[in-house]
Amino acid sequence: MGNFWFVGLLLPVFFCLYLFGGFVDGLGVNWGTMATHKLPPKTVVQMLKDNGIKKVKLFDADSNTMSALAGSDMEVMVAIPNDQLLAMNSYDRAKLWVKKNVTIYNFNEGVNIKYVAVGNEPFLTSYNGSFLNTTFPALQNIQNALNDAGLGDTVKATVPLNADVYNSPTSNPVPSAGRFRSDISGVMTQIVDFLSKNGAPFTVNIYPFLSLYGNDDFPFNYAFFDGGNPIVDNGIQYTNVFDANFDTLVSALKAVGHGDMTIIVGEVGWPTDGDKNGNVANAQRFYNGLMPRLAGNTGTPLRPGYIEVYLFGLVDEDAKSIAPGSFERHWGIFRYDGQPKFPLDLSGQNQNKLLIGAQKVQYLPQKWCMFDPNAKDLSKLADNINYACTFSDCTALGYGSSCNSLDSNGNASYAFNMYYQVQNQDDMACNFQGLGTVTTQNISQGSCNFIIQIASSSFSVGPSLAGIAFLTALTSLVL
């Protein structure tokens, strides 16, 4: 037989690599669930498997999600939300959390938990110090509880932090001058010391898109990986903001005695809607630059080599807060229904093709709610559009977004339909004081998609239908 048996074993491997394009080592995704209609967790896990994704970062430790991940052998980062940090300042509560959310899954064919995220960007300047005094004690208690449970060697606690925790002075805006923000330098030093003591990584979220958002003076190409004018720092050329940002953190860590600490990029990505720079073309350009760098273990000037990175995010989330911007609901590389938005090569070879979408997705019937062109009294139209958008996602209507070119009737139809879909196509949800009507004709226009929502038992947003009935009766009395 010679070596034909060996070739025979390799052929299926080569075929799989050809079919799926392989996968960048160390690449994971963020699986957020702030949606009115969630895909079933088992469907999402299968979608991750189908695309070769082996690492996932969560924002909680929901039991349904964890059960779906059991037996998958995916590396998982579970999370403690910011609103639970104060409770974790009690060691007894921290031990109970570890028991219920980590230890319980520590069995053969269980969940391969590798990290516990303690909070999520708790030191954002916009939080005005709300979690300044509770984050570090929570981190200590969770890691110590993991240690006491005999899990500390394999499960590490970390704090995903926004890149605003460090900066360079305006007088010397280069990576080598990076330092932790002066108002949090004390607690950041404590956190970094503790992470180092326990062999845990520093986790940072880096968003080149945000450098462009609201800042027309920022050099556009510098947000990508293919053509930015370089910034020179001690002879090192920085041609993109990702490298410059990452190495600013490296310098900040070095300044507090931990220049060799492992760094995980907990979130990085590009939105596809909700802003003039948030679109599919820019997202593709960004990922086409990022993925080959990760595949080639390019690293950064101060940290060449392998970097563990989690893309943000997996699917769009229509219930996320839009306080930072309308783009917040459009970070997914998949749509709300688990279907791919654009061709992407997760192997980093730029052999782009559509990823494998969620299978056997159940949708609501092919019905849309639209503005009734025969409506006579339009005096309440603005109020009804506002109501619809308050309890659904109208971010695609914003300036520079995918539905920005609709006329006034189109805007009304889009708002009405989004609310109608969120409310599971309930007939009462397309009344709008006589301004709405149901149609079975797809009313999408150009790049503006009028969606049909997925069938989901998990939907929850806005007032109840009983509440809507009350509001309808009340407004009819006023009119």
Coordinates of C-alpha atoms in Angstrom, one line a residue:
M1 CA 0.0 0.0 0.0
G2 CA 3.0 2.3 0.5
N3 CA 1.8 5.8 1.7
F4 CA -1.5 5.7 -0.1
W5 CA -3.3 5.2 3.2
F6 CA -1.8 8.5 4.5
V7 CA -2.9 10.3 1.4
G8 CA -6.3 8.9 1.8
L9 CA -6.6 10.2 5.3
L10 CA -5.4 13.7 4.2
L11 CA -7.8 14.0 1.2
P12 CA -10.9 14.7 3.4
V13 CA -8.9 17.3 5.3
F14 CA -7.8 19.0 2.1
F15 CA -11.4 18.9 0.9
C16 CA -12.7 20.5 4.0
L17 CA -10.1 23.2 3.8
Y18 CA -11.1 23.9 0.2
L19 CA -14.8 23.8 1.0
F20 CA -14.7 26.0 4.1
G21 CA -11.6 28.0 3.6
G22 CA -10.0 27.0 6.9
F23 CA -9.9 29.3 9.8
V24 CA -7.6 31.8 11.4
D25 CA -6.0 30.4 14.5
G26 CA -7.0 32.3 17.6
L27 CA -10.1 33.9 16.0
G28 CA -13.3 34.0 17.9
V29 CA -16.6 35.9 17.7
N30 CA -18.8 37.8 20.1
W31 CA -22.3 36.3 20.4
G32 CA -24.5 39.1 21.7
T33 CA -28.2 38.5 22.3
M34 CA -29.8 41.9 22.7
A35 CA -32.4 41.2 20.1
T36 CA -36.2 41.3 20.1
H37 CA -36.3 37.9 18.3
K38 CA -33.4 35.6 19.1
L39 CA -32.2 32.7 17.0
P40 CA -32.4 29.4 18.9
P41 CA -29.1 28.9 20.7
K42 CA -28.7 25.4 19.1
T43 CA -29.1 27.0 15.7
V44 CA -26.4 29.6 16.4
V45 CA -24.0 26.9 17.7
Q46 CA -24.5 24.9 14.6
M47 CA -23.8 28.0 12.5
L48 CA -20.6 28.5 14.4
K49 CA -19.6 24.9 13.8
D50 CA -20.5 25.1 10.1
N51 CA -18.1 28.1 9.7
G52 CA -15.3 26.5 11.7
I53 CA -15.5 29.1 14.5
K54 CA -14.0 27.5 17.7
K55 CA -14.0 30.4 20.1
V56 CA -17.0 32.5 21.4
K57 CA -17.3 35.4 23.8
L58 CA -20.6 35.9 25.6
F59 CA -22.0 38.8 27.5
D60 CA -23.7 36.7 30.2
A61 CA -23.9 33.0 31.2
D62 CA -27.4 32.2 30.1
S63 CA -28.3 28.6 30.8
N64 CA -29.9 28.0 27.4
T65 CA -26.8 29.3 25.6
M66 CA -24.5 27.3 27.8
S67 CA -26.6 24.1 27.2
A68 CA -26.4 24.6 23.5
L69 CA -22.6 25.0 23.7
A70 CA -22.2 21.8 25.8
G71 CA -20.2 19.1 23.9
S72 CA -19.1 21.5 21.2
D73 CA -15.6 21.9 22.6
M74 CA -15.6 25.6 21.6
E75 CA -13.5 27.8 23.9
V76 CA -16.0 30.0 25.7
M77 CA -15.7 33.3 27.6
V78 CA -18.7 33.7 29.9
A79 CA -19.5 37.1 31.4
I80 CA -20.7 39.0 34.4
P81 CA -22.7 42.1 33.4
N82 CA -21.8 45.4 34.9
D83 CA -25.0 45.5 36.9
Q84 CA -23.8 42.4 38.8
L85 CA -20.4 43.8 39.8
L86 CA -21.5 45.1 43.1
A87 CA -23.0 41.8 44.1
M88 CA -19.7 40.1 43.2
N89 CA -18.0 42.3 45.8
S90 CA -19.3 39.7 48.2
Y91 CA -17.0 36.6 48.1
D92 CA -19.9 34.3 49.0
R93 CA -21.9 35.7 46.0
A94 CA -18.8 35.3 43.8
K95 CA -18.4 31.6 44.9
L96 CA -22.0 30.9 44.2
W97 CA -21.8 32.5 40.8
V98 CA -18.8 30.4 39.9
K99 CA -20.5 27.3 41.1
K100 CA -23.7 28.0 39.1
N101 CA -22.1 29.3 35.9
V102 CA -18.7 27.6 35.7
T103 CA -18.3 24.6 37.9
I104 CA -21.6 23.1 36.8
Y105 CA -20.4 22.8 33.2
N106 CA -17.0 21.4 34.1
F107 CA -17.5 17.8 33.1
N108 CA -16.8 15.5 30.1
E109 CA -18.8 16.9 27.1
G110 CA -19.6 20.0 29.1
V111 CA -18.7 23.6 28.2
N112 CA -15.0 24.5 27.6
I113 CA -15.0 27.7 29.6
K114 CA -11.6 29.4 29.3
Y115 CA -12.3 32.9 30.6
V116 CA -14.8 34.8 32.8
A117 CA -15.3 38.4 31.7
V118 CA -15.8 40.5 34.8
G119 CA -18.0 43.4 33.5
N120 CA -17.9 44.9 30.1
E121 CA -16.0 48.2 29.5
P122 CA -16.8 49.3 33.1
F123 CA -14.4 52.3 33.0
L124 CA -16.0 54.0 30.0
T125 CA -15.8 57.7 30.5
S126 CA -19.5 58.0 29.7
Y127 CA -20.2 55.9 32.9
N128 CA -18.8 58.7 35.0
G129 CA -17.1 56.3 37.4
S130 CA -20.2 54.2 38.2
F131 CA -18.2 51.0 38.4
L132 CA -14.8 52.4 39.5
N133 CA -15.0 51.0 43.0
T134 CA -16.7 47.7 42.3
T135 CA -14.8 46.3 39.3
F136 CA -11.4 45.3 40.9
P137 CA -13.0 43.7 44.0
A138 CA -15.3 41.7 41.7
L139 CA -12.3 40.6 39.6
Q140 CA -10.4 39.5 42.7
N141 CA -13.4 37.5 44.2
I142 CA -14.2 35.7 40.9
Q143 CA -10.6 34.7 40.2
N144 CA -10.1 33.6 43.9
A145 CA -13.4 31.7 43.7
L146 CA -12.2 29.9 40.5
N147 CA -8.9 29.1 42.3
D148 CA -10.7 27.7 45.3
A149 CA -12.9 25.6 43.1
G150 CA -9.8 24.1 41.6
L151 CA -10.4 25.7 38.2
G152 CA -7.9 28.6 38.4
D153 CA -5.3 26.9 36.3
T154 CA -7.6 26.6 33.3
V155 CA -10.2 29.4 33.7
K156 CA -9.0 33.0 34.0
A157 CA -10.9 36.1 35.0
T158 CA -10.3 39.2 33.0
V159 CA -12.0 42.6 32.5
P160 CA -12.8 43.6 28.9
L161 CA -11.9 47.2 28.7
N162 CA -12.5 49.9 26.1
A163 CA -9.5 51.4 24.5
D164 CA -10.4 54.7 26.2
V165 CA -8.6 53.5 29.4
Y166 CA -5.3 54.5 27.9
N167 CA -4.0 57.3 25.7
S168 CA -1.0 59.3 24.6
P169 CA -0.7 63.0 25.6
T170 CA -1.8 65.5 23.0
S171 CA 1.7 67.0 23.2
N172 CA 3.2 63.6 22.1
P173 CA 0.4 61.5 20.4
V174 CA 2.5 58.4 19.5
P175 CA 2.1 54.8 20.7
S176 CA 5.4 54.8 22.7
A177 CA 3.9 57.6 25.0
G178 CA 0.9 55.5 25.9
R179 CA -0.2 55.6 29.5
F180 CA -3.3 54.6 31.5
R181 CA -5.8 57.4 31.9
S182 CA -4.8 59.6 34.8
D183 CA -8.2 59.3 36.6
I184 CA -8.0 55.5 36.7
S185 CA -4.2 54.9 36.7
G186 CA -4.2 53.6 40.3
V187 CA -7.0 51.0 39.9
M188 CA -5.6 50.0 36.4
T189 CA -2.2 49.3 38.0
Q190 CA -3.9 47.1 40.7
I191 CA -5.9 45.2 38.0
V192 CA -2.9 44.6 35.8
D193 CA -0.8 43.4 38.8
F194 CA -3.6 41.0 39.8
L195 CA -4.0 39.7 36.2
S196 CA -0.2 39.1 36.0
K197 CA -0.2 37.3 39.4
N198 CA -2.9 34.9 38.2
G199 CA -1.6 34.4 34.6
A200 CA -4.6 36.1 33.1
P201 CA -4.7 38.2 30.0
F202 CA -5.5 41.9 29.5
T203 CA -8.6 42.2 27.3
V204 CA -9.2 45.3 25.2
N205 CA -11.8 46.3 22.7
I206 CA -10.4 48.3 19.7
Y207 CA -12.7 50.0 17.2
P208 CA -11.1 51.8 14.3
F209 CA -14.6 52.7 13.1
L210 CA -15.1 54.8 16.2
S211 CA -12.0 56.9 15.2
L212 CA -14.0 58.0 12.1
Y213 CA -17.4 58.3 13.8
G214 CA -18.2 61.9 14.4
N215 CA -14.7 63.0 13.4
D216 CA -14.5 64.1 9.8
D217 CA -10.9 65.3 10.4
F218 CA -9.7 61.8 11.1
P219 CA -7.7 60.5 8.1
F220 CA -10.2 58.0 6.5
N221 CA -7.7 55.5 5.1
Y222 CA -5.9 55.3 8.5
A223 CA -8.9 53.4 9.8
F224 CA -8.2 50.5 7.4
F225 CA -5.1 48.4 6.7
D226 CA -4.4 49.4 3.1
G227 CA -3.2 52.8 2.5
G228 CA -3.0 55.1 5.5
N229 CA -0.3 57.8 5.6
P230 CA 2.2 56.5 8.3
I231 CA 2.8 58.0 11.6
V232 CA 6.5 57.6 12.7
D233 CA 7.3 56.8 16.3
N234 CA 11.0 56.3 17.2
G235 CA 11.6 55.0 13.7
I236 CA 8.6 52.8 13.6
Q237 CA 6.0 53.4 10.9
Y238 CA 2.3 53.0 11.9
T239 CA 0.1 52.8 8.8
N240 CA -3.2 52.1 10.6
V241 CA -5.0 53.0 13.7
F242 CA -5.4 49.4 14.9
D243 CA -1.6 48.9 15.3
A244 CA -1.1 52.3 16.8
N245 CA -3.9 51.8 19.3
F246 CA -2.7 48.3 20.3
D247 CA 0.9 49.5 20.8
T248 CA -0.3 52.4 22.8
L249 CA -1.7 49.8 25.2
V250 CA 1.6 47.8 25.1
S251 CA 3.4 51.0 26.1
A252 CA 0.9 51.7 28.9
L253 CA 1.4 48.2 30.3
K254 CA 5.2 48.6 30.0
A255 CA 5.0 51.8 32.0
V256 CA 3.4 49.9 35.0
G257 CA 5.9 47.0 34.7
H258 CA 4.0 44.5 32.6
G259 CA 5.2 45.1 29.1
D260 CA 5.0 41.4 28.3
M261 CA 1.5 40.8 29.5
T262 CA -0.7 38.7 27.1
I263 CA -3.3 40.9 25.4
I264 CA -6.6 39.7 23.9
V265 CA -8.6 41.8 21.6
G266 CA -12.0 41.2 23.0
E267 CA -13.9 43.1 20.3
V268 CA -13.0 44.4 16.8
G269 CA -15.2 44.9 13.8
W270 CA -17.1 47.2 11.5
P271 CA -20.8 48.0 11.3
T272 CA -22.8 47.7 8.1
D273 CA -25.5 50.4 8.7
G274 CA -26.5 53.2 10.9
D275 CA -23.9 55.7 9.8
K276 CA -22.4 57.2 6.7
N277 CA -19.3 55.1 7.2
G278 CA -21.2 52.1 8.4
N279 CA -21.8 50.0 5.2
V280 CA -21.0 46.7 3.6
A281 CA -18.2 48.1 1.4
N282 CA -16.3 49.6 4.3
A283 CA -16.9 46.4 6.4
Q284 CA -15.5 44.3 3.7
R285 CA -12.5 46.5 3.2
F286 CA -11.8 46.4 7.0
Y287 CA -12.1 42.6 7.3
N288 CA -10.1 42.1 4.0
G289 CA -7.3 43.9 5.7
L290 CA -7.7 42.4 9.2
M291 CA -8.0 38.7 8.4
P292 CA -4.8 38.2 6.4
R293 CA -2.9 39.9 9.2
L294 CA -4.3 37.5 11.7
A295 CA -3.7 34.5 9.5
G296 CA -0.1 35.5 9.0
N297 CA 0.4 36.2 12.7
T298 CA 1.7 39.7 11.7
G299 CA 0.9 41.2 15.0
T300 CA 2.0 44.8 15.6
P301 CA 5.3 46.6 15.6
L302 CA 5.7 46.2 19.3
R303 CA 4.0 42.8 19.5
P304 CA 4.8 40.8 16.3
G305 CA 3.2 37.4 16.2
Y306 CA 0.0 35.7 17.3
I307 CA -2.9 37.8 18.7
E308 CA -6.1 36.2 20.0
V309 CA -9.0 38.3 18.5
Y310 CA -12.8 38.2 18.8
L311 CA -14.8 39.7 16.0
F312 CA -17.7 41.9 17.0
G313 CA -20.1 40.7 16.3
L314 CA -21.8 37.5 15.2
V315 CA -25.4 38.7 14.5
D316 CA -27.1 42.1 14.4
E317 CA -28.9 43.0 17.7
D318 CA -32.0 45.2 17.2
A319 CA -32.5 45.9 20.9
K320 CA -29.1 47.3 21.7
S321 CA -28.8 50.8 23.1
I322 CA -28.2 53.4 20.4
A323 CA -26.9 55.9 22.9
P324 CA -23.4 55.6 21.3
G325 CA -24.8 55.8 17.8
S326 CA -27.3 54.1 15.5
F327 CA -24.6 51.8 14.2
E328 CA -24.7 49.8 17.5
R329 CA -27.4 47.6 16.1
H330 CA -25.5 46.6 12.9
W331 CA -22.1 45.1 13.9
G332 CA -22.9 41.5 12.9
I333 CA -21.2 39.7 10.1
F334 CA -24.6 37.9 9.9
R335 CA -28.0 39.6 9.8
Y336 CA -30.6 39.3 12.5
D337 CA -31.8 36.0 11.0
G338 CA -28.3 34.4 10.8
Q339 CA -27.8 34.9 7.1
P340 CA -24.5 36.3 5.9
K341 CA -24.3 39.9 4.9
F342 CA -21.3 39.8 2.6
P343 CA -18.5 37.4 1.3
L344 CA -15.8 36.9 3.9
D345 CA -12.8 34.5 4.2
L346 CA -12.2 33.5 7.7
S347 CA -9.0 31.8 6.7
G348 CA -7.4 35.1 5.9
Q349 CA -6.6 34.1 2.3
N350 CA -9.1 36.7 0.8
Q351 CA -10.9 33.9 -1.1
N352 CA -14.1 35.6 -0.1
K353 CA -17.4 33.7 -0.3
L354 CA -20.6 33.9 1.7
L355 CA -20.4 32.2 5.1
I356 CA -22.7 29.4 5.9
G357 CA -25.9 30.9 7.3
A358 CA -28.2 29.7 10.0
Q359 CA -30.2 26.6 8.9
K360 CA -33.9 25.9 9.0
V361 CA -34.8 29.4 10.2
Q362 CA -38.5 29.9 10.8
Y363 CA -39.9 33.2 9.7
L364 CA -43.3 34.9 10.3
P365 CA -45.7 34.9 7.3
Q366 CA -44.9 37.0 4.2
K367 CA -46.8 40.1 5.4
W368 CA -45.7 43.7 5.8
C369 CA -47.2 46.8 7.4
M370 CA -47.1 49.9 5.3
F371 CA -48.4 53.5 5.3
D372 CA -51.9 53.5 3.8
P373 CA -51.8 55.8 0.8
N374 CA -55.5 56.4 1.0
A375 CA -55.3 57.7 4.6
K376 CA -57.0 61.1 4.9
D377 CA -56.0 62.6 8.3
L378 CA -52.2 62.8 8.4
S379 CA -52.1 65.1 11.5
K380 CA -51.0 62.2 13.7
L381 CA -48.5 60.7 11.2
A382 CA -45.4 62.1 12.9
D383 CA -46.6 60.9 16.3
N384 CA -47.2 57.4 15.1
I385 CA -43.9 57.1 13.3
N386 CA -42.2 58.3 16.5
Y387 CA -44.2 55.7 18.5
A388 CA -43.2 52.9 16.0
C389 CA -39.6 53.8 16.1
T390 CA -39.5 54.1 19.9
F391 CA -40.4 50.4 20.2
S392 CA -38.6 49.0 17.2
D393 CA -35.4 49.6 15.2
C394 CA -35.5 52.5 12.7
T395 CA -31.8 53.1 12.7
A396 CA -31.5 52.3 8.9
L397 CA -33.5 55.5 8.3
G398 CA -30.7 57.8 9.6
Y399 CA -28.4 60.0 7.6
G400 CA -26.1 57.9 5.4
S401 CA -27.8 54.7 6.3
S402 CA -29.3 52.1 3.9
C403 CA -32.9 53.5 4.0
N404 CA -32.0 57.2 4.1
S405 CA -33.2 57.8 0.5
L406 CA -36.9 56.8 1.1
D407 CA -39.6 59.5 0.7
S408 CA -41.9 60.5 3.5
N409 CA -44.4 57.7 2.7
G410 CA -41.5 55.2 2.6
N411 CA -40.2 56.4 5.9
A412 CA -43.6 55.9 7.5
S413 CA -43.9 52.4 5.9
Y414 CA -40.5 51.4 7.1
A415 CA -41.3 52.5 10.7
F416 CA -44.7 50.9 10.7
N417 CA -43.3 47.6 9.4
M418 CA -40.5 47.4 11.9
Y419 CA -42.9 47.8 14.7
Y420 CA -45.3 45.3 13.1
Q421 CA -42.6 42.7 12.8
V422 CA -41.4 43.3 16.4
Q423 CA -44.9 42.7 17.6
N424 CA -45.1 39.3 15.7
Q425 CA -47.4 40.8 13.0
D426 CA -50.3 41.2 15.4
D427 CA -53.1 42.9 13.4
M428 CA -53.5 45.6 16.1
A429 CA -49.8 46.5 15.5
C430 CA -50.6 47.8 12.0
N431 CA -53.4 50.2 12.9
F432 CA -51.6 53.4 13.8
Q433 CA -54.8 55.2 14.1
G434 CA -55.9 54.3 10.7
L435 CA -52.7 55.2 9.0
G436 CA -51.4 51.6 8.5
T437 CA -52.4 48.7 6.3
V438 CA -51.2 45.2 5.8
T439 CA -49.8 44.0 2.4
T440 CA -48.5 40.7 1.1
Q441 CA -46.3 42.5 -1.5
N442 CA -42.7 42.9 -0.6
I443 CA -42.3 46.7 -0.2
S444 CA -38.5 46.7 0.0
Q445 CA -36.8 49.5 -2.1
G446 CA -33.3 49.2 -3.5
S447 CA -30.8 48.8 -0.7
C448 CA -33.6 49.3 1.9
N449 CA -34.8 45.9 3.1
F450 CA -38.3 45.8 4.7
I451 CA -37.7 42.7 6.9
I452 CA -39.9 39.8 7.8
Q453 CA -39.0 38.9 11.4
I454 CA -38.1 35.4 12.5
A455 CA -40.5 33.4 14.5
S456 CA -39.3 33.4 18.0
S457 CA -40.7 32.7 21.5
S458 CA -38.2 35.1 23.0
F459 CA -39.4 38.4 21.7
S460 CA -40.0 41.2 24.2
V461 CA -40.1 44.9 23.5
G462 CA -42.4 47.8 24.1
P463 CA -45.7 47.7 25.8
S464 CA -48.0 44.7 25.8
L465 CA -50.7 44.3 23.3
A466 CA -53.2 45.1 26.1
G467 CA -51.3 48.3 26.7
I468 CA -51.4 49.1 23.0
A469 CA -55.2 48.5 23.0
F470 CA -55.5 50.9 25.9
L471 CA -53.3 53.5 24.1
T472 CA -55.4 53.1 21.0
A473 CA -58.6 53.6 22.9
L474 CA -57.2 56.6 24.7
T475 CA -55.9 58.3 21.6
S476 CA -59.2 57.7 19.8
L477 CA -61.0 59.6 22.6
V478 CA -58.5 62.5 22.2
L479 CA -58.9 62.7 18.4

